[in-house]
XYZ file of C-alpha atoms in Angstrom:
642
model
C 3.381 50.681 -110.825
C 4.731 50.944 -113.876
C 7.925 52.631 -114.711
C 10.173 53.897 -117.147
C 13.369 51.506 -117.627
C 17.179 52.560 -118.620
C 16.265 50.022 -121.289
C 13.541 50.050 -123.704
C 9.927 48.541 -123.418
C 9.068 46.320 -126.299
C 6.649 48.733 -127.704
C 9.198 51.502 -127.846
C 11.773 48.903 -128.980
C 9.427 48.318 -132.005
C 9.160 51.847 -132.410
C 12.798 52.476 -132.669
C 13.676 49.559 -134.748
C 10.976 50.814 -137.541
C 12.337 54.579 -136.864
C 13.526 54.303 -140.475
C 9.597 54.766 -141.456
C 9.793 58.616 -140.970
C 13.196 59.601 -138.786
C 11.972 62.912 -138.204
C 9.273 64.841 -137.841
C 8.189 67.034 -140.836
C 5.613 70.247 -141.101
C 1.948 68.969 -142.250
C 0.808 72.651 -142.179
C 2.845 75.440 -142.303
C 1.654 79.128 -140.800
C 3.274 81.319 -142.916
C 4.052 85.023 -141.483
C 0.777 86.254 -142.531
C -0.816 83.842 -140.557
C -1.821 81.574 -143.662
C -2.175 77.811 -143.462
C -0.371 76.033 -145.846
C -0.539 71.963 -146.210
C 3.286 71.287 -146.919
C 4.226 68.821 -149.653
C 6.173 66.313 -147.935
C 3.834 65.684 -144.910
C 0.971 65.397 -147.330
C 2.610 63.015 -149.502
C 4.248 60.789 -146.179
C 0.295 59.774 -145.406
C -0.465 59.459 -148.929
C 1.980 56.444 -148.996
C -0.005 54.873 -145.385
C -2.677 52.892 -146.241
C -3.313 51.389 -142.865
C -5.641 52.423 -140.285
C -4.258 55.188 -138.270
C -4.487 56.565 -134.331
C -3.846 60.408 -134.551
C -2.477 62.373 -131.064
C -2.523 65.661 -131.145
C -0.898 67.975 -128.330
C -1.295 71.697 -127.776
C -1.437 74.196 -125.352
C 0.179 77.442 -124.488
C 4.150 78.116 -125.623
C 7.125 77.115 -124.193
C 4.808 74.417 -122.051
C 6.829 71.786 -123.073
C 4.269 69.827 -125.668
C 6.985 68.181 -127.912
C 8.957 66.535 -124.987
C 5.878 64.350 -124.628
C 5.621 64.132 -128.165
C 8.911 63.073 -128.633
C 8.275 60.392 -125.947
C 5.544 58.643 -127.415
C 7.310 58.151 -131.121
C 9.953 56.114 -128.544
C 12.742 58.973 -129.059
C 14.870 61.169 -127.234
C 14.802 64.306 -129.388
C 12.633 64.944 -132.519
C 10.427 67.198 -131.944
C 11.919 70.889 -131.451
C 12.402 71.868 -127.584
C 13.907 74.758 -128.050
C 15.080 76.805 -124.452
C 13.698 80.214 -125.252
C 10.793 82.133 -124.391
C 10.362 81.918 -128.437
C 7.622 79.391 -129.707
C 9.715 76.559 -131.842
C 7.059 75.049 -133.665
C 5.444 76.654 -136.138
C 1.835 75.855 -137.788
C 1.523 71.808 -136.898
C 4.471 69.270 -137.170
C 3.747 65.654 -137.774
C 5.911 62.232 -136.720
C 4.275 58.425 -138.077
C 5.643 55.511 -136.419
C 4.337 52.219 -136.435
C 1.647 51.763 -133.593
C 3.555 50.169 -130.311
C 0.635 48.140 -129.526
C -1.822 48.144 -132.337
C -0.462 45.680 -134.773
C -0.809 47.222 -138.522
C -1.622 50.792 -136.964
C 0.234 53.807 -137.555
C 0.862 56.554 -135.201
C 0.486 59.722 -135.378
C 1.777 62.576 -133.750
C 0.782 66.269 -134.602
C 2.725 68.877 -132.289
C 0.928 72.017 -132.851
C 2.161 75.685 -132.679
C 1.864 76.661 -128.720
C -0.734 78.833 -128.275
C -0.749 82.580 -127.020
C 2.646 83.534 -128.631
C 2.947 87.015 -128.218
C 5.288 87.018 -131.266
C 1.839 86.279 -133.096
C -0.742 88.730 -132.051
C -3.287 86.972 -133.469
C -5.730 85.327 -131.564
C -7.654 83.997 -134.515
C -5.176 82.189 -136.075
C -4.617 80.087 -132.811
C -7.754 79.762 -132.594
C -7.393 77.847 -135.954
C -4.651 75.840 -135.017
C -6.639 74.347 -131.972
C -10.039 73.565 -134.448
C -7.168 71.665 -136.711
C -5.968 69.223 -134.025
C -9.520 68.840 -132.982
C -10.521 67.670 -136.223
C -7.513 65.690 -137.263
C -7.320 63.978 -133.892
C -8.212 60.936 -131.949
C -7.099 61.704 -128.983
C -6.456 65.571 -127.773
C -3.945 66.656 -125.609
C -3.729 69.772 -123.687
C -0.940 70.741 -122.079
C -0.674 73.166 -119.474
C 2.071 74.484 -116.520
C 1.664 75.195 -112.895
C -1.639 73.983 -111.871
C -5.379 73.789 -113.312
C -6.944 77.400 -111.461
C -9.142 79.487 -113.163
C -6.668 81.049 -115.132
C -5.229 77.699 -116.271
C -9.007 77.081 -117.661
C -10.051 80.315 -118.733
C -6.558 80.325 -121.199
C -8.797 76.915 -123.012
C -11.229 79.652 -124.170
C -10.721 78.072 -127.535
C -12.837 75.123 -126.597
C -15.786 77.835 -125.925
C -15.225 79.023 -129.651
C -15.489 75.573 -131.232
C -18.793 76.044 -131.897
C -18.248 78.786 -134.156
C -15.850 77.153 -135.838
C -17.073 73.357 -136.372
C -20.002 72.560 -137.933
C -21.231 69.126 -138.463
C -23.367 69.456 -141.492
C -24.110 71.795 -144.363
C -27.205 73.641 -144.362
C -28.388 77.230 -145.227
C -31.050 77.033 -142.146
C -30.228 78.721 -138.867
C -32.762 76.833 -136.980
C -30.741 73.539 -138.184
C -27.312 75.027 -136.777
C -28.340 76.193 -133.232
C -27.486 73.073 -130.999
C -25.152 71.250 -133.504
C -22.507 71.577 -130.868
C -24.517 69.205 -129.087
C -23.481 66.544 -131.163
C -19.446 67.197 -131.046
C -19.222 64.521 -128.459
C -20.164 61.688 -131.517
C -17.667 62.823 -133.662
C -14.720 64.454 -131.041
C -11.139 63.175 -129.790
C -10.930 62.427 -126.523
C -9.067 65.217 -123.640
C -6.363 64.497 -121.322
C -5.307 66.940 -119.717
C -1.468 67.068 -119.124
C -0.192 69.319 -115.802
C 3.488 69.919 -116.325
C 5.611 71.193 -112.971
C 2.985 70.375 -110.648
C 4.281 71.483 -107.120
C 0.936 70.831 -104.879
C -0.333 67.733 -102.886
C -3.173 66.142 -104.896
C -5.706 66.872 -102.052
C -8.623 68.653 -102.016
C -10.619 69.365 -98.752
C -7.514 67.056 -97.008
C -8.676 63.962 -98.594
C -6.343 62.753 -101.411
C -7.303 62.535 -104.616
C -6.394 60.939 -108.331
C -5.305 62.860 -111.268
C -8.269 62.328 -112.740
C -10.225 63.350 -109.345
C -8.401 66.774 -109.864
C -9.375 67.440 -113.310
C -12.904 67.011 -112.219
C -12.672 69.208 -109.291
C -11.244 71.940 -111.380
C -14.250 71.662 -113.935
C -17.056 71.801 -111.893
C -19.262 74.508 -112.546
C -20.573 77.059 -109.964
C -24.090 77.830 -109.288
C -25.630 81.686 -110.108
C -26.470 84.062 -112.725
C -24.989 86.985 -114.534
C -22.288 87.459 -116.991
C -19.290 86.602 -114.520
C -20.884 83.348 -113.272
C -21.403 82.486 -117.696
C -17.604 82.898 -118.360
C -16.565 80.735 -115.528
C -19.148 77.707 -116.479
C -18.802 77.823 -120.570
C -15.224 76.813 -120.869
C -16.041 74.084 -118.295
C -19.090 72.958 -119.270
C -17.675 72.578 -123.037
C -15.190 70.484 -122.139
C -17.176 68.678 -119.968
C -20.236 68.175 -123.626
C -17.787 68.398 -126.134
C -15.238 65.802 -125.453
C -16.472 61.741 -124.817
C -13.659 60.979 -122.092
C -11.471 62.669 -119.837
C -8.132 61.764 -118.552
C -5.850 64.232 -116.352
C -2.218 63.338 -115.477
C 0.089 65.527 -113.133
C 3.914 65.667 -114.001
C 6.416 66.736 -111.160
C 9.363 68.904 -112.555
C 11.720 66.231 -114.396
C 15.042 67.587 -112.536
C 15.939 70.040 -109.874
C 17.568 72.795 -111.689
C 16.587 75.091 -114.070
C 19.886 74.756 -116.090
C 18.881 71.007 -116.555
C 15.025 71.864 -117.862
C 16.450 73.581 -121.336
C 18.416 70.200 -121.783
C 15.608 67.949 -121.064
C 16.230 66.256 -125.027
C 20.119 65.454 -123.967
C 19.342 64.269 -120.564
C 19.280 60.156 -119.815
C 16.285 58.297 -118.060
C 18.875 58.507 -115.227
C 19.352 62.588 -115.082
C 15.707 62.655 -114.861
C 13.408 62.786 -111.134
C 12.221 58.833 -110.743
C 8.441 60.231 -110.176
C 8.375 62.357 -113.368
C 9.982 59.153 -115.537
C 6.774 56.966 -113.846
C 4.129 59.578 -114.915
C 5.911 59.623 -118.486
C 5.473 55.992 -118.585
C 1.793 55.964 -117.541
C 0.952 58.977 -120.033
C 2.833 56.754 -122.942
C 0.990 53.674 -121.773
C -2.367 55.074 -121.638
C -2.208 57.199 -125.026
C -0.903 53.357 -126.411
C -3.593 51.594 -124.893
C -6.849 53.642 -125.219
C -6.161 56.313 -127.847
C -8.924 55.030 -130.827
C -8.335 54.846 -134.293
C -9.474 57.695 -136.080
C -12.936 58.002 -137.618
C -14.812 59.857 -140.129
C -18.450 61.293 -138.975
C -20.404 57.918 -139.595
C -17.524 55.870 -138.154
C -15.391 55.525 -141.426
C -12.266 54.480 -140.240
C -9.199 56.509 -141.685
C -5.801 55.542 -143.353
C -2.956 57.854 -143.656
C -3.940 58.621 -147.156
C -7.656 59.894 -145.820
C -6.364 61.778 -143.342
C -4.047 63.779 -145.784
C -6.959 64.400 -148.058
C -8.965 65.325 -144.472
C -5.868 67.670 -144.146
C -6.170 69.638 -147.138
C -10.399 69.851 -147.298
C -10.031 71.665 -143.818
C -7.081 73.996 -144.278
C -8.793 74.958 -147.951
C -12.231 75.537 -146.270
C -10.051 78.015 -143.516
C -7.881 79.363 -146.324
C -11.194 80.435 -148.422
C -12.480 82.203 -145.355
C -15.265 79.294 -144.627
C -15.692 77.448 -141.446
C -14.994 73.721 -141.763
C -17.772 71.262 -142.042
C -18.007 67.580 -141.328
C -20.950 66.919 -143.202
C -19.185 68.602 -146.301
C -15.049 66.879 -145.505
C -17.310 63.345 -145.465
C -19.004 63.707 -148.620
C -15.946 65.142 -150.635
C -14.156 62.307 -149.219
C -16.790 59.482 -149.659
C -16.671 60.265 -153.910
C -13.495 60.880 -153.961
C -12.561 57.331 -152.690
C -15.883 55.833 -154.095
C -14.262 56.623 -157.453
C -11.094 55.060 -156.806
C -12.966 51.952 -155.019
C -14.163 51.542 -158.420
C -11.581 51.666 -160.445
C -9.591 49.174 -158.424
C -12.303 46.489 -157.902
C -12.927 46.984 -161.679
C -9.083 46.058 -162.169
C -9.401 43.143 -160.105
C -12.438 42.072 -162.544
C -10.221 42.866 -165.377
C -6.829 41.376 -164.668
C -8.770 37.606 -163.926
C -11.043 38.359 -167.542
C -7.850 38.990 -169.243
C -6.603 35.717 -168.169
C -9.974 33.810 -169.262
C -9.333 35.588 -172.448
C -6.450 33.984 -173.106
C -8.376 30.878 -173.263
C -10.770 31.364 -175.974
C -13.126 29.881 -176.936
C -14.101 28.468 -173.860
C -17.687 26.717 -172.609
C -20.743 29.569 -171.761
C -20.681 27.191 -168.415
C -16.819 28.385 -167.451
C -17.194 31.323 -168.961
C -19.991 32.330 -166.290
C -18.845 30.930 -163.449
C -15.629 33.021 -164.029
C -17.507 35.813 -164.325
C -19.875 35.168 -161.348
C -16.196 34.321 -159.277
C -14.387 38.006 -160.467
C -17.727 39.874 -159.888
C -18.002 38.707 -156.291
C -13.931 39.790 -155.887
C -14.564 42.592 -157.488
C -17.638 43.782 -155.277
C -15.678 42.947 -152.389
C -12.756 44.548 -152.790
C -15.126 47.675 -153.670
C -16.765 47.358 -150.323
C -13.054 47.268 -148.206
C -12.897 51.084 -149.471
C -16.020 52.377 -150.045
C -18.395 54.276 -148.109
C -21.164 56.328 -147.668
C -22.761 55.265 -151.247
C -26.275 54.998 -150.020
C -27.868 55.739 -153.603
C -25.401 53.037 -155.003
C -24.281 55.199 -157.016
C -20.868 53.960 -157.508
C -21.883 50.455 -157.342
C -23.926 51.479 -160.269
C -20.755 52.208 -161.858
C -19.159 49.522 -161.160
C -21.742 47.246 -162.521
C -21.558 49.400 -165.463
C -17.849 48.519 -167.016
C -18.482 45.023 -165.210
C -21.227 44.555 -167.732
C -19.567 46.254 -170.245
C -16.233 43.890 -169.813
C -18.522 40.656 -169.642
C -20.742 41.366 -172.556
C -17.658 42.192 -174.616
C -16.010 39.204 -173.673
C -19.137 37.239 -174.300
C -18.737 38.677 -178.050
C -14.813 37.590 -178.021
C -15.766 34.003 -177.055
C -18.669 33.722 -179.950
C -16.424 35.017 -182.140
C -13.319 33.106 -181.473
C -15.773 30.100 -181.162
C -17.105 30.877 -184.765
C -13.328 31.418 -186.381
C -12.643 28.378 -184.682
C -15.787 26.420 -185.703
C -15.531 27.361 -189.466
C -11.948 26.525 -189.774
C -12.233 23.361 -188.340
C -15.299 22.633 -191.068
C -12.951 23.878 -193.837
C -10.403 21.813 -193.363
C -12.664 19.033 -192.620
C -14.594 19.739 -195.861
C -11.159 19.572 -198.058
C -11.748 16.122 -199.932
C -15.389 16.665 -200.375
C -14.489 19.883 -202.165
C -11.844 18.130 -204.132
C -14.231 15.093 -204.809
C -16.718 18.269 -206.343
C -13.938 19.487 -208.808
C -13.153 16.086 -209.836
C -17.260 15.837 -210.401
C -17.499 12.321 -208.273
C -20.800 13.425 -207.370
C -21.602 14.411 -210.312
C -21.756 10.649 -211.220
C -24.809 8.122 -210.810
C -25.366 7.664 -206.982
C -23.096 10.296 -206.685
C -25.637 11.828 -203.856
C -25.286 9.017 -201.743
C -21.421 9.096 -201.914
C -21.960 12.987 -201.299
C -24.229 12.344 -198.219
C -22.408 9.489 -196.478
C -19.206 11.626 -196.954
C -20.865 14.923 -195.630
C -22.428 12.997 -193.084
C -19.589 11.732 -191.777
C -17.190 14.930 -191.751
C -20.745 16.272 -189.665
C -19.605 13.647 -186.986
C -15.846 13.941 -186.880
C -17.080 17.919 -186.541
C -19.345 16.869 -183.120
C -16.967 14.479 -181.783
C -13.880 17.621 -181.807
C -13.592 19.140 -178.421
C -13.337 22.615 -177.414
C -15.396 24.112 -180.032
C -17.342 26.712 -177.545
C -20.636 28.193 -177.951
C -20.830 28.688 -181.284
C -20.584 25.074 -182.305
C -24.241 23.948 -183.739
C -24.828 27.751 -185.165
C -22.136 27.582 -187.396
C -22.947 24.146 -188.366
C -26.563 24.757 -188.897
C -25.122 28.015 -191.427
C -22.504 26.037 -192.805
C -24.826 23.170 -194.214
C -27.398 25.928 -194.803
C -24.635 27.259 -197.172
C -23.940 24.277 -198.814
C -27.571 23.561 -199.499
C -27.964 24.832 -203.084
C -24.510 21.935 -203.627
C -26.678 18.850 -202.165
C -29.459 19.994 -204.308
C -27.753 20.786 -207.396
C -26.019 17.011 -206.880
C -29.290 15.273 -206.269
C -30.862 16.682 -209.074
C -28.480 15.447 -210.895
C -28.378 12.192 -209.591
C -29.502 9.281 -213.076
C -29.882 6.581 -209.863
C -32.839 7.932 -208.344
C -36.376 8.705 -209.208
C -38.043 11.896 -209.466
C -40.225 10.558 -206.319
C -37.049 9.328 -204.544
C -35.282 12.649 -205.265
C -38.162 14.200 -203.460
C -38.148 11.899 -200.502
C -34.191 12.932 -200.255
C -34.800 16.441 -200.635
C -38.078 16.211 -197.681
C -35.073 14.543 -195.484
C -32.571 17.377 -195.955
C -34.946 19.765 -194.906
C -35.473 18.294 -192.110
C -32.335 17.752 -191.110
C -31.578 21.335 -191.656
C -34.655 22.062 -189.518
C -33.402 19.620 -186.605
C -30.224 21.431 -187.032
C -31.797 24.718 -186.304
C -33.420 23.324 -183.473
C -30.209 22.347 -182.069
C -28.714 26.322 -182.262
C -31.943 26.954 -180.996
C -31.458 25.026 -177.954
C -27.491 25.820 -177.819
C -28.972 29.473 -177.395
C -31.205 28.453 -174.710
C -29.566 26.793 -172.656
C -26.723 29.636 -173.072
C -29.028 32.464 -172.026
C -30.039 30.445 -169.067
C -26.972 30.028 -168.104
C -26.427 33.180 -168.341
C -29.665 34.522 -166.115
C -28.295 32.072 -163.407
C -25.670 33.595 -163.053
C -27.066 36.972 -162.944
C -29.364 35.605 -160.746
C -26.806 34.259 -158.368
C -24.100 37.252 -159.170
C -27.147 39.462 -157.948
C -27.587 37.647 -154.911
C -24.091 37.547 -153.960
C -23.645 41.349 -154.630
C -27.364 42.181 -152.354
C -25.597 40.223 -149.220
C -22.012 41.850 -149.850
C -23.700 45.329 -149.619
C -25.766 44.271 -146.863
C -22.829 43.431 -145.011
C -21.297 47.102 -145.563
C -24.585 48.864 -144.727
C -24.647 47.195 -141.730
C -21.210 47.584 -140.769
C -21.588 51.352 -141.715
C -25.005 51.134 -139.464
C -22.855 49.800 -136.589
C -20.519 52.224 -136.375
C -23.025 55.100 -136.577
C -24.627 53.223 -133.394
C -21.263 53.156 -131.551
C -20.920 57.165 -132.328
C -24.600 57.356 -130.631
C -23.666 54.595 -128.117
C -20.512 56.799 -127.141
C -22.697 60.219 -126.966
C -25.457 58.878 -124.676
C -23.030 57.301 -122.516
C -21.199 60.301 -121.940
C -24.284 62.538 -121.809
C -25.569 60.018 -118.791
C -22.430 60.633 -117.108
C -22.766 64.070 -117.399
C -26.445 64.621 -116.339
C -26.018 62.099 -113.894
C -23.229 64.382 -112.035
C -25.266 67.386 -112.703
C -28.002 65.872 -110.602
C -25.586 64.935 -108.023
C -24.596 68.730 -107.632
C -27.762 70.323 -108.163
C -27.840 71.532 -111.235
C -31.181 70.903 -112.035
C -32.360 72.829 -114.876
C -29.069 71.574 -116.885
C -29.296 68.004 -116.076
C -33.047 68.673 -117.927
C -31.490 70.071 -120.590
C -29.225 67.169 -121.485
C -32.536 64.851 -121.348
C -33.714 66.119 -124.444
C -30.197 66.145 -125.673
C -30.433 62.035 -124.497
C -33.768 60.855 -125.843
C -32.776 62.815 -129.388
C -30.103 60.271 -129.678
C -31.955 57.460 -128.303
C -35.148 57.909 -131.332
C -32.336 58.168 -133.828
C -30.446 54.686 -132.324
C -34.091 53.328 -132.487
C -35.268 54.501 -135.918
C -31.659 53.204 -137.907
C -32.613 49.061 -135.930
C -33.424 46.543 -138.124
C -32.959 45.961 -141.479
C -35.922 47.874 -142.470
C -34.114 50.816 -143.968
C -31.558 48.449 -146.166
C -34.882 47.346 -147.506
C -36.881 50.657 -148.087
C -33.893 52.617 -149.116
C -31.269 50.671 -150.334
C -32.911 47.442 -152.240
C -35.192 49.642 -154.345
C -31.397 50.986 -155.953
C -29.781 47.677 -156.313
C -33.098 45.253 -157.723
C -32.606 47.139 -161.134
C -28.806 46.126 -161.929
C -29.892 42.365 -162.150
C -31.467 43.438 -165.314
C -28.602 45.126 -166.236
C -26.306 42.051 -168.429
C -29.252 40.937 -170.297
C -30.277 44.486 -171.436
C -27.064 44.940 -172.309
C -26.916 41.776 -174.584
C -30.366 42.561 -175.864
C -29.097 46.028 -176.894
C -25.691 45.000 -178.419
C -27.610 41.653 -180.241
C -30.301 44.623 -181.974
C -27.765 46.079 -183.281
C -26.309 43.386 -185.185
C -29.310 42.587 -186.599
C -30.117 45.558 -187.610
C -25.970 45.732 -189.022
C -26.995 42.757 -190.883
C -29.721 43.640 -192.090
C -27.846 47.098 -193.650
C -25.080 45.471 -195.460
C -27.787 43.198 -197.161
């Protein structure tokens, strides 16, 4: 059995070594004396700065139970969380503690304590009832604390599990028809329950057969058979704790010490001070919460950071604020653009920060130039994937492409212009005799064409043989001769040497030379634009498996939410048969084979295909179009200034 030690278990050593992280708790939402919800500054901007998966705890239950003893437990401390030894409720609205997770390597760990409930100080039923939906939402795992034992009263004071399901809804829609039943579905999307007995006095046996914690819980939520109003307020609390949450757990605490004196110093006291039995039921609760407490997921199985979970923070205590009741339909979508947008702008900076470093190296071959481009676009769509979600329209991805194409067709533009500069420089300077051979008329001298030729023909060579010239190289040669093509006629005209039939032979040649010079841009440009659909081609590829990847990641989790329901709905009818609860163990059959058609109809890749493909086939088009668009309008710029 396992057991609390003097000295600390590596998990809580790890916690107390990175204690530094957050040293104290801090209030996430504050309940202000009007019995407003507030999201607090600090606590907001603490998961802001967590960008790691996190596993969120909640506890509540009724004042002055005791909830932030445990609390204080599981962040590996002896005091933190207020204790307080009055009859007056310490924590107000819901106080949060991150550690690092104990057993969940690059996890944080969250704790929420939440205001107790029933404070008579309060008066206001509502507002707990508020409080409770918070931790609900917010949490991965639930815990309820209670005192005493689990009797009907104990149950009957968790009447704000009954209410849930007028404060939760799962997804926005004006139709009443389309509400009724939602709270069916809580158990996809809901933390698990344990159920945490402080001060239990009694032997665990029922009917003078021992039983387990757990064996308790279950006896103390099974429903009884009849009709009438008294019979339906004894059931509904325990048959919605029963649909609502996917697991149970139950553990039963002893008192920690023998006198009451000692119990309002419980955050001084040492492991030693404390009753052996209550410091082994301590370790177990720790050790289980560690172990099998999930990480905390969005409705579709999102997984969420620290920095989600303070955005999930403030959706649902606006939505309460404005008088609304919160929605997880509504939290997912808000959420899904908001971090949609930002997925883009960061995978657009990783496609940036690599382009600015291939424009440093200018002009550079269409051949590198591409396969840069293809390398940064599949980075880029990647690192858009790690934190995007729910873009089913490809939407964002449409975006994305967007200043993608925009950055690559701009660069393209860079790279034929710093070709070009480069090109006619180097053809200048090349050219600098010939021009000074001109002024000094050399050519203008009999066989002075033939002189002019071998010399131009030469500097033509010296111009193919220089490296590096990018992909500009044979279009500015095929304008620069074109340019100088009034010179060579002007200097074979005036050639004595040759013949008027010889002169035309030499003038048939330079045409077509300039003509097999044009043919050479020509071919530069196709085998440029080919390159260039390639890549598309390729880039497109790459991007249609990446996103395939994420749908069916995204599809995965959705069938592990389903998975999760009709297990625990199994469980549940299964149990009702057992006891004879006929007509309800019906009931939840329906409930069953709903989820079963919906696990059945989102198989396959069919509905990548038919709903997703149809969005993503257009954006190979989307670089070429671009060009096509960008190269019209230079014509027609051209054609203006002419």
């Amino acid at each position: 059995m396992h057991k609390l030690q003097s000295e600390p278990s590596e998990g809580k050593q790890r916690i107390m070594s990175c204690s530094k992280y957050m040293s104290a708790p801090v209030c996430l939402i504050e309940n202000d004396e009007n019995g407003k919800l507030h999201v607090k500054k600090e606590g907001k901007e603490i998961l802001d700065g967590i960008h790691e998966p996190v596993v969120v705890v909640s506890v509540v239950g009724l004042y002055r139970t005791g909830k932030s003893y445990l609390m204080n437990r599981l962040a590996g401390q002896q005091s933190g969380f207020a204790l307080g030894s009055t009859i007056e409720s310490k924590t107000k609205g819901i106080w949060m503690w991150c550690v690092p997770h104990p057993k969940k390597k690059g996890h944080t760990l969250v704790l929420l304590d939440t205001e107790g409930l029933g404070d008579v100080a309060k008066g206001d039923s509502k507002n707990d009832g508020w409080i409770f939906c918070l931790a609900v939402l917010l949490s991965s795992t639930l815990v309820y604390n209670s005192r005493g034992t689990i009797d009907n009263t104990a149950v009957e004071k968790l009447h704000y599990v009954a209410e849930l399901a007028e404060n939760i809804k799962i997804r926005s829609t004006e139709v009443e028809d389309e509400e009724e039943g939602e709270d069916s579905e809580f158990v996809m999307f809901f933390p698990s329950f344990t159920w945490v007995v402080r001060d239990f006095t009694l032997d665990l046996e029922i009917d003078g057969k021992k039983v387990t914690d757990d064996g308790y819980l279950e006896f103390a939520l099974n429903l009884k058979k009849g009709v009438g109003r008294k019979m339906s307020d004894y059931n509904l609390p325990r048959e919605c704790i029963k649909r609502y949450f996917p697991s149970r757990k139950c553990f039963v605490f002893p008192f920690p010490v023998t006198t009451q004196e000692n119990m309002t110093r419980l955050e001084i006291l040492q492991d030693k001070d404390l009753a052996q039995q209550f410091l082994e039921v301590t370790g177990h609760f720790c050790h289980h919460i560690f172990v099998n407490s999930a990480v905390k997921r969005l409705k579709g199985g999102h997984i969420v950071t620290g920095r989600l979970l303070g955005r999930l923070v403030e959706i649902y205590v606006d939505t309460i604020s404005s008088g609304e009741v919160p929605c997880l339909e509504n939290a997912v979508v808000v959420l899904a653009n908001q971090e949609n947008q930002a997925a883009v702008q960061e995978a657009l900076k990783v496609y940036q920060r690599g382009m600015e470093e291939v424009k440093n190296m200018l002009p550079i071959s269409i051949e590198y130039l591409t396969c840069e481009h293809q390398k940064l676009s599949s980075l880029a769509i990647s690192q858009f994937t790690k934190r995007s979600f729910k873009d089913e329209k490809t939407e964002y991805l449409k975006k994305l492409e967007e200043a993608v194409c925009v950055c690559y067709t701009d660069l393209l533009q860079d790279n034929q212009m710093a070709s070009e500069k480069k090109c006619r420089d180097l053809l200048k300077n090349l050219f600098v005799d010939v021009n000074k051979r001109l002024q000094d008329g050399e050519y203008s001298q009999a066989g002075g064409y033939e002189l002019y030729k071998r010399d131009r023909d030469a500097i033509v060579e010296q111009y193919r043989r220089e490296p590096n010239k990018g992909v500009r190289a044979e279009a500015v040669l095929e304008e620069f001769l074109k340019e100088r093509e009034p010179e060579a006629n002007s200097i074979l005209c005036m050639d004595n040497k040759l013949t008027e039939n010889e002169k035309q032979m030499k003038k048939q040649k330079e045409k077509a030379a300039l003509l097999e010079q044009k043919m050479k841009e020509e071919e530069e440009k196709r085998i440029e634009n080919e390159r260039m659909m390639e890549t598309e081609k390729v880039r497109h590829e790459d991007m249609v498996k990446q996103m395939q990847e994420k749908f069916n990641k995204e599809l995965e989790q959705q069938q592990q939410e389903r998975d999760r329901a009709i297990e625990s709905k199994l469980k549940e009818q299964e149990e009702m048969f057992k006891k004879g609860f006929k007509q309800k163990a019906e009931n939840l059959e329906e409930e069953i084979m709903k989820l079963k058609n919906e696990k059945e109809r989102s198989k396959g890749g069919g509905i990548f295909k038919d709903y997703v493909m149809p969005f993503l086939c257009p954006l190979v088009e989307m670089v070429p179009n671009l060009l096509m668009q960008r190269s019209m309008l230079k014509s027609l710029t051209k054609g203006l200034k002419r």
